[in-house]
Short mmCIF file of C-alpha atoms in Angstrom, two decimals:
data_model
loop_
_atom_site.label_atom_id
_atom_site.label_comp_id
_atom_site.label_asym_id
_atom_site.label_seq_id
_atom_site.Cartn_x
_atom_site.Cartn_y
_atom_site.Cartn_z
CA MET A 1 77.69 101.25 100.51
CA ALA A 2 79.73 99.63 97.27
CA ARG A 3 77.48 99.42 93.95
CA LYS A 4 76.27 95.38 93.24
CA ILE A 5 77.88 94.72 89.56
CA GLY A 6 76.18 91.73 88.50
CA LYS A 7 77.74 92.61 84.86
CA ILE A 8 80.93 94.05 83.20
CA VAL A 9 81.94 94.33 79.54
CA LEU A 10 86.03 94.95 79.29
CA ALA A 11 87.94 96.41 76.86
CA TYR A 12 89.89 93.28 75.72
CA SER A 13 92.58 93.33 73.61
CA GLY A 14 94.09 90.06 73.92
CA GLY A 15 97.19 91.29 75.30
CA LEU A 16 98.95 90.20 79.14
CA ASP A 17 97.95 92.80 80.60
CA THR A 18 93.80 92.74 79.81
CA SER A 19 94.17 89.25 80.19
CA ILE A 20 95.42 89.27 83.56
CA ILE A 21 92.79 91.86 84.72
CA LEU A 22 90.25 90.07 83.34
CA LYS A 23 91.05 86.78 85.55
CA TRP A 24 91.27 89.31 88.50
CA LEU A 25 87.16 90.67 87.73
CA GLN A 26 85.87 86.74 87.37
CA LYS A 27 87.67 86.52 90.96
CA THR A 28 86.68 89.62 92.25
CA TYR A 29 83.50 91.24 91.34
CA GLY A 30 82.40 87.00 91.01
CA CYS A 31 79.76 87.56 87.81
CA GLU A 32 79.73 87.02 84.21
CA VAL A 33 82.51 89.50 82.63
CA VAL A 34 81.78 89.68 78.50
CA THR A 35 85.15 90.68 76.57
CA PHE A 36 84.40 93.52 73.94
CA THR A 37 87.71 93.87 71.38
CA ALA A 38 87.99 96.31 68.81
CA ASP A 39 90.00 95.60 65.95
CA LEU A 40 91.39 99.04 64.59
CA GLY A 41 94.02 97.31 62.51
CA GLN A 42 96.17 96.06 65.37
CA GLY A 43 98.26 94.13 62.54
CA GLU A 44 97.99 91.15 63.65
CA GLU A 45 95.52 88.34 64.13
CA LEU A 46 92.97 88.75 66.73
CA GLU A 47 91.47 85.18 66.98
CA PRO A 48 93.94 84.39 69.77
CA ALA A 49 92.42 86.88 71.68
CA ARG A 50 88.94 85.08 71.14
CA ALA A 51 90.72 81.81 72.18
CA LYS A 52 92.58 82.99 74.88
CA ALA A 53 89.50 84.39 76.36
CA ALA A 54 87.79 81.94 76.11
CA MET A 55 90.46 79.55 77.84
CA LEU A 56 89.66 81.81 80.34
CA GLY A 57 85.85 80.83 80.69
CA ILE A 58 84.12 83.40 79.05
CA LYS A 59 81.08 82.90 77.00
CA ASP A 60 80.07 85.97 75.56
CA ILE A 61 83.53 86.97 73.47
CA ARG A 62 82.54 90.27 70.84
CA ILE A 63 85.06 91.59 68.02
CA VAL A 64 84.61 94.16 66.04
CA ASP A 65 86.34 95.32 62.89
CA LEU A 66 86.01 99.02 63.49
CA ARG A 67 89.02 100.26 60.63
CA GLU A 68 86.52 101.83 58.75
CA GLU A 69 84.74 103.74 61.69
CA PHE A 70 87.33 104.64 62.93
CA VAL A 71 89.48 106.11 60.06
CA ARG A 72 86.45 108.32 58.48
CA ASP A 73 84.65 109.03 61.15
CA PHE A 74 87.75 110.24 63.65
CA VAL A 75 90.81 109.91 61.74
CA PHE A 76 90.12 112.28 59.21
CA PRO A 77 87.91 114.88 61.44
CA MET A 78 91.05 114.72 63.33
CA LEU A 79 93.13 115.68 59.59
CA ARG A 80 90.72 117.66 58.87
CA ALA A 81 92.50 119.92 61.57
CA ASN A 82 96.11 118.82 61.08
CA ALA A 83 95.77 118.62 64.45
CA LEU A 84 99.82 117.67 66.26
CA TYR A 85 99.33 117.47 70.14
CA GLU A 86 103.55 119.42 70.88
CA GLY A 87 103.50 120.42 67.95
CA GLN A 88 104.68 116.99 66.95
CA TYR A 89 102.63 113.35 67.64
CA LEU A 90 99.54 112.32 65.81
CA LEU A 91 97.63 110.89 68.24
CA GLY A 92 97.05 107.55 67.44
CA SER A 93 96.66 106.61 70.59
CA SER A 94 94.19 109.09 71.45
CA ILE A 95 92.27 108.87 68.94
CA ALA A 96 91.24 105.41 69.18
CA ARG A 97 89.81 105.60 72.39
CA PRO A 98 86.73 107.43 72.16
CA LEU A 99 85.81 104.99 69.62
CA ILE A 100 86.83 102.12 71.65
CA ALA A 101 84.46 103.57 74.32
CA LYS A 102 81.30 104.19 72.15
CA HIS A 103 81.80 100.41 71.38
CA LEU A 104 82.45 99.75 74.77
CA VAL A 105 79.44 101.26 75.85
CA ALA A 106 77.00 99.74 72.76
CA VAL A 107 78.34 96.31 73.87
CA ALA A 108 77.06 97.20 78.21
CA ARG A 109 73.78 98.79 76.84
CA GLU A 110 73.10 95.52 74.67
CA VAL A 111 74.25 93.14 77.41
CA GLY A 112 72.75 95.14 80.41
CA ALA A 113 76.58 95.39 81.75
CA ASP A 114 76.35 97.21 85.17
CA ALA A 115 80.41 98.66 84.94
CA VAL A 116 82.93 98.74 82.04
CA ALA A 117 86.44 97.61 82.66
CA HIS A 118 89.86 99.28 81.26
CA GLY A 119 93.24 97.97 81.11
CA SER A 120 94.50 101.42 81.56
CA THR A 121 97.40 102.27 84.43
CA GLY A 122 97.04 104.67 86.74
CA LYS A 123 99.68 106.37 85.70
CA GLY A 124 98.48 106.82 82.19
CA ASN A 125 96.38 109.12 79.71
CA ASP A 126 93.99 106.37 78.09
CA GLN A 127 92.37 106.04 81.68
CA ILE A 128 91.22 109.57 81.68
CA ARG A 129 90.28 109.13 78.21
CA PHE A 130 87.99 106.26 78.52
CA GLU A 131 86.49 107.49 81.84
CA LEU A 132 85.90 110.61 80.30
CA ALA A 133 84.62 108.86 77.18
CA VAL A 134 82.02 106.79 79.48
CA ASN A 135 80.45 109.71 81.98
CA ALA A 136 79.78 111.98 78.62
CA LEU A 137 78.45 108.06 76.15
CA ASP A 138 76.30 107.30 79.80
CA PRO A 139 77.24 107.89 83.01
CA SER A 140 74.58 105.33 84.63
CA LEU A 141 77.76 103.24 83.89
CA ALA A 142 80.61 102.10 86.67
CA VAL A 143 83.89 102.38 85.45
CA ILE A 144 86.65 100.11 86.94
CA ALA A 145 89.96 100.66 86.89
CA PRO A 146 91.83 97.49 88.43
CA TRP A 147 95.11 99.39 88.30
CA ARG A 148 94.33 101.89 91.08
CA GLN A 149 92.29 98.88 93.13
CA TRP A 150 94.10 96.44 93.06
CA ASP A 151 97.72 95.55 94.59
CA ILE A 152 99.83 94.89 91.78
CA ARG A 153 102.45 97.44 91.78
CA SER A 154 104.57 97.04 89.50
CA ARG A 155 105.51 94.94 85.97
CA THR A 156 107.42 92.44 87.95
CA GLN A 157 104.03 91.33 90.12
CA LEU A 158 101.68 91.34 86.87
CA LEU A 159 104.03 88.45 85.76
CA GLU A 160 104.50 86.74 89.00
CA TYR A 161 100.29 87.03 89.26
CA ALA A 162 99.91 85.76 84.99
CA ALA A 163 102.33 82.36 86.54
CA ARG A 164 100.39 81.28 89.39
CA HIS A 165 97.40 81.57 86.96
CA GLN A 166 99.27 79.71 84.08
CA ILE A 167 98.53 83.09 82.12
CA PRO A 168 100.38 83.10 78.57
CA VAL A 169 103.28 85.67 79.09
CA PRO A 170 103.79 86.72 75.41
CA LYS A 171 107.01 87.61 74.68
CA ASP A 172 108.99 89.62 72.10
CA LYS A 173 110.48 89.09 69.30
CA ARG A 174 114.61 88.57 71.69
CA GLY A 175 112.88 86.38 74.10
CA ASP A 176 111.98 89.19 76.59
CA ALA A 177 108.67 91.01 77.84
CA PRO A 178 107.17 92.90 75.41
CA PHE A 179 107.29 96.95 75.65
CA SER A 180 104.74 97.98 76.59
CA ILE A 181 103.05 98.35 72.19
CA ASP A 182 99.55 100.05 71.29
CA ALA A 183 98.83 99.67 67.76
CA ASN A 184 96.23 100.97 64.78
CA LEU A 185 95.95 101.69 61.66
CA LEU A 186 96.86 104.77 62.60
CA HIS A 187 99.83 104.35 64.13
CA THR A 188 102.14 101.65 66.48
CA SER A 189 103.27 103.39 69.48
CA THR A 190 106.15 101.74 72.35
CA GLU A 191 106.67 102.49 76.08
CA GLY A 192 108.73 101.49 78.27
CA LYS A 193 111.76 99.50 79.44
CA LEU A 194 114.79 100.82 77.86
CA LEU A 195 112.73 103.57 76.46
CA GLU A 196 111.91 105.07 80.01
CA ASN A 197 115.03 106.38 79.70
CA PRO A 198 115.07 109.20 77.33
CA ALA A 199 119.07 109.31 76.76
CA LYS A 200 119.86 106.30 75.65
CA ILE A 201 118.92 105.66 71.09
CA ALA A 202 115.49 103.59 70.84
CA PRO A 203 117.54 100.00 69.16
CA ASP A 204 115.91 99.57 66.01
CA TYR A 205 114.63 96.22 66.36
CA ILE A 206 111.13 98.02 68.42
CA TYR A 207 110.03 99.31 65.20
CA GLN A 208 107.89 97.98 63.56
CA ARG A 209 105.92 99.42 60.37
CA THR A 210 109.10 101.60 59.57
CA VAL A 211 112.38 100.33 57.59
CA ASP A 212 115.26 103.00 59.20
CA PRO A 213 115.54 106.48 57.03
CA VAL A 214 118.90 104.80 56.12
CA ALA A 215 118.39 101.70 54.67
CA ALA A 216 115.58 102.77 53.20
CA PRO A 217 114.94 102.69 48.83
CA ASP A 218 117.89 105.04 47.25
CA ARG A 219 115.16 105.71 44.42
CA PRO A 220 111.96 108.13 45.91
CA GLU A 221 108.66 107.21 44.95
CA THR A 222 105.96 109.83 44.02
CA VAL A 223 102.21 109.18 45.70
CA ALA A 224 99.23 111.26 44.52
CA ILE A 225 96.49 112.15 47.08
CA ASP A 226 92.88 113.88 45.90
CA PHE A 227 90.93 115.13 48.26
CA GLU A 228 87.01 116.60 48.15
CA SER A 229 85.77 118.94 51.18
CA GLY A 230 89.09 118.08 53.04
CA ASP A 231 89.27 114.66 53.49
CA PRO A 232 91.45 111.79 51.04
CA VAL A 233 89.46 109.54 48.36
CA SER A 234 92.09 108.15 46.44
CA VAL A 235 95.78 107.36 45.77
CA ASP A 236 97.46 107.75 42.49
CA GLY A 237 93.11 107.93 41.27
CA ARG A 238 92.44 104.82 42.39
CA PRO A 239 89.21 105.96 44.55
CA VAL A 240 89.83 103.34 47.63
CA THR A 241 87.68 103.71 51.35
CA PRO A 242 89.46 105.43 54.19
CA ALA A 243 90.62 102.04 55.62
CA ALA A 244 92.23 100.53 52.56
CA LEU A 245 94.10 104.30 51.66
CA LEU A 246 95.64 104.81 54.86
CA THR A 247 96.18 101.06 55.49
CA GLU A 248 98.01 101.94 51.11
CA LEU A 249 99.81 104.79 52.61
CA ASN A 250 100.91 102.87 55.85
CA GLU A 251 103.25 100.30 53.62
CA ARG A 252 104.08 103.25 51.04
CA GLY A 253 105.58 105.43 53.16
CA GLY A 254 106.87 102.47 56.04
CA ARG A 255 108.85 101.03 53.44
CA HIS A 256 110.36 104.55 52.80
CA GLY A 257 111.35 104.85 56.57
CA VAL A 258 108.51 108.19 56.95
CA GLY A 259 106.93 108.87 60.20
CA ARG A 260 109.18 108.08 62.60
CA LEU A 261 108.73 109.77 65.70
CA ASP A 262 111.06 109.97 69.56
CA LEU A 263 108.98 111.90 71.60
CA VAL A 264 109.06 113.19 75.43
CA GLU A 265 105.38 114.73 76.03
CA ASN A 266 103.81 115.44 79.03
CA ARG A 267 100.69 113.44 80.23
CA PHE A 268 97.95 115.36 81.02
CA ILE A 269 97.55 114.08 84.67
CA GLY A 270 101.51 115.73 85.08
CA ILE A 271 104.04 113.14 83.98
CA LYS A 272 106.27 113.14 81.13
CA SER A 273 107.06 110.29 79.84
CA ARG A 274 108.51 108.72 76.14
CA GLY A 275 107.18 107.06 73.44
CA VAL A 276 108.52 105.72 69.95
CA TYR A 277 105.66 105.94 67.03
CA GLU A 278 106.00 105.54 63.67
CA THR A 279 102.98 107.34 62.15
CA PRO A 280 103.55 106.77 58.14
CA GLY A 281 99.69 107.02 56.45
CA GLY A 282 99.41 109.73 58.93
CA THR A 283 102.20 111.80 58.86
CA ILE A 284 102.24 111.82 54.23
CA LEU A 285 98.74 112.34 54.53
CA LEU A 286 98.96 115.36 57.65
CA ALA A 287 101.48 116.69 55.14
CA ALA A 288 99.34 116.23 52.02
CA HIS A 289 96.56 117.59 53.40
CA ARG A 290 98.57 121.05 54.43
CA GLY A 291 99.53 121.22 50.86
CA ILE A 292 95.79 121.20 49.32
CA GLU A 293 95.21 123.90 51.88
CA SER A 294 97.75 125.96 50.96
CA ILE A 295 96.30 126.97 47.55
CA THR A 296 92.43 126.68 48.66
CA LEU A 297 92.03 128.20 52.09
CA ASP A 298 92.16 131.56 52.82
CA ARG A 299 94.99 133.25 54.81
CA ALA A 300 92.74 134.80 57.59
CA ALA A 301 91.30 131.62 57.58
CA ALA A 302 94.46 128.88 57.46
CA HIS A 303 95.90 131.45 60.04
CA LEU A 304 92.99 131.56 62.43
CA LYS A 305 92.70 127.38 61.65
CA ASP A 306 96.45 127.15 62.93
CA GLU A 307 95.94 129.45 65.94
CA LEU A 308 93.10 127.22 67.08
CA MET A 309 94.45 123.78 66.14
CA PRO A 310 96.92 122.88 69.97
CA ARG A 311 92.85 124.07 71.66
CA TYR A 312 92.14 121.21 69.58
CA ALA A 313 94.96 118.73 69.68
CA GLU A 314 95.16 119.14 73.49
CA LEU A 315 91.11 118.00 73.60
CA ILE A 316 92.45 114.70 71.87
CA TYR A 317 95.08 114.19 73.67
CA ASP A 318 92.92 114.80 77.41
CA GLY A 319 90.06 112.76 76.46
CA PHE A 320 87.51 115.52 76.06
CA TRP A 321 86.21 114.21 72.57
CA PHE A 322 82.86 113.80 73.92
CA SER A 323 83.17 117.06 75.21
CA PRO A 324 80.98 120.78 73.87
CA GLU A 325 83.86 122.21 73.36
CA ARG A 326 85.46 119.73 70.58
CA ASP A 327 82.10 119.37 69.17
CA MET A 328 82.16 123.62 68.27
CA LEU A 329 86.17 123.70 67.40
CA GLN A 330 84.65 120.40 64.69
CA ALA A 331 82.07 122.53 62.77
CA LEU A 332 84.40 125.55 63.03
CA ILE A 333 86.82 123.28 61.07
CA ASP A 334 84.37 121.64 58.67
CA ARG A 335 83.22 124.76 57.62
CA SER A 336 86.65 125.32 56.37
CA GLN A 337 86.62 122.35 54.20
CA GLY A 338 84.15 123.43 51.33
CA PHE A 339 86.93 123.79 49.14
CA VAL A 340 89.82 122.44 50.35
CA SER A 341 89.37 119.98 46.91
CA GLY A 342 91.66 118.22 44.66
CA GLU A 343 95.13 116.61 44.12
CA VAL A 344 98.62 116.26 45.98
CA THR A 345 101.76 114.68 44.68
CA LEU A 346 103.91 113.95 47.40
CA ARG A 347 107.63 111.91 47.05
CA LEU A 348 108.78 109.39 49.46
CA TYR A 349 111.92 109.81 50.28
CA LYS A 350 114.83 108.85 53.40
CA GLY A 351 112.06 109.62 55.88
CA ASN A 352 110.32 112.12 54.00
CA ALA A 353 107.59 113.02 52.44
CA SER A 354 107.91 116.06 51.17
CA VAL A 355 104.84 117.76 48.39
CA ILE A 356 105.95 118.67 44.80
CA SER A 357 103.07 119.42 43.51
CA ARG A 358 99.62 120.44 44.47
CA ALA A 359 95.85 120.99 42.10
CA SER A 360 93.30 122.17 42.27
CA PRO A 361 89.29 123.58 41.18
CA SER A 362 89.18 126.07 43.35
CA SER A 363 92.86 127.30 44.61
CA LEU A 364 92.76 130.79 45.15
CA TYR A 365 96.62 131.23 43.50
CA SER A 366 96.95 132.88 41.05
CA ALA A 367 99.93 133.20 38.84
CA ASP A 368 99.14 136.58 37.41
CA LEU A 369 98.55 137.97 40.34
CA VAL A 370 102.44 136.07 41.54
CA THR A 371 104.17 136.70 38.14
CA PHE A 372 107.64 138.54 38.40
CA GLU A 373 106.84 139.51 34.62
CA GLU A 374 104.18 141.84 33.35
CA GLY A 375 100.43 139.55 34.70
CA GLY A 376 97.02 139.93 33.33
CA VAL A 377 96.38 141.08 36.30
CA ALA A 378 95.99 144.69 36.91
CA TYR A 379 97.80 145.40 40.24
CA ASN A 380 99.22 148.78 40.60
CA ASN A 381 102.84 148.94 42.54
CA HIS A 382 102.44 152.06 44.20
CA ASP A 383 99.28 150.80 45.73
CA ALA A 384 101.91 149.02 48.15
CA GLU A 385 103.00 152.52 49.11
CA GLY A 386 99.77 153.25 51.14
CA PHE A 387 99.33 149.93 52.63
CA ILE A 388 103.53 149.91 54.42
CA ARG A 389 102.92 153.35 55.02
CA LEU A 390 99.94 152.77 57.43
CA ASN A 391 101.68 150.00 58.40
CA GLY A 392 104.54 151.57 59.85
CA LEU A 393 102.23 154.15 61.39
CA ARG A 394 102.30 152.92 64.51
CA LEU A 395 106.04 151.69 64.73
CA LYS A 396 107.14 155.94 64.19
CA ASN A 397 105.27 156.89 66.32
CA TRP A 398 106.78 154.14 68.81
CA ALA A 399 110.26 155.17 68.13
CA ALA A 400 109.54 158.77 68.41
CA HIS A 401 108.57 157.92 72.07
CA ASN A 402 110.52 155.51 73.17
CA GLY A 403 114.04 155.53 70.67
CA ARG A 404 115.43 152.49 70.47
#
């Protein structure tokens, strides 16, 4: 027997999909719907979302500014791991979903809702991320996923539904129905339409945060970032909040074309998909964090982190932020960051963010040890003979029995 639903909290962006879902929920379930909109620094005015929800008859409209929490408690912990999915993707959409789910559940508890709903498609990763997070945070809540329940099967049918119910359809700058876009303080992603053919070159008009590196300024710009225990705390010597720091780096990186990525990735459900990502501030921070780690982390500790990073990134991508294994890995990563403090300077130029200097009071770098001149620290070159001899012993043994 189907569970009776008396109140639903919808993760609502104000865009086309979730506006249609809002109308569909009202018609299908005949109960009160509360909308929850997370301000994650999308870069657009959120009041239109409030106005559209009100136009559709919603009385309880929640819009919550989560920018500082997003960067401090989700983006920064992920950056401590230098997390990249499949070696390239900075996980801009993936890391936002657990935070949205956290507050979606909190609102549901506050208003006494029986269910939460989201607008993720049945082919995408976000349905998994939202629902696994809700499962972990409040298993008593039902989760409604309209894209897996209704009879709408395409973007064309979605537009037809909008027309029948007088729901405004946004247009892109060329007057067409928009690409599928996700944006927050960490990134902007663009999918769909002509990008579904990976052989087609992405047109420049789809980029929103970054200039074409070819057209970027001919003069480089430098930026200095200070870290404390693995987290960035200031820009050019000015202490700033996490959200303000990422906002500034987005602007500075964006005007130099930093952080563009055209990627065909492997979704968790087994589909390959193509997306165009812009992550200017995150790209700068990743380079800077690896720069400060290069002088403050022990070799074996740094290599262990790099071995664990793909697994950590995959957990976030697949929706397991609120899992025991991610907690365990986070504890190890955070333990490694105690002495990851100091200043890194980068040059931003024509799409690149290059580390040009790094300094730390906890630096393990020794000029006396590495110098080609006579060092102040005793180092006996002859010690290398025994080191090489012992490491070469097994190779000699193997060669003697299995000569090349």
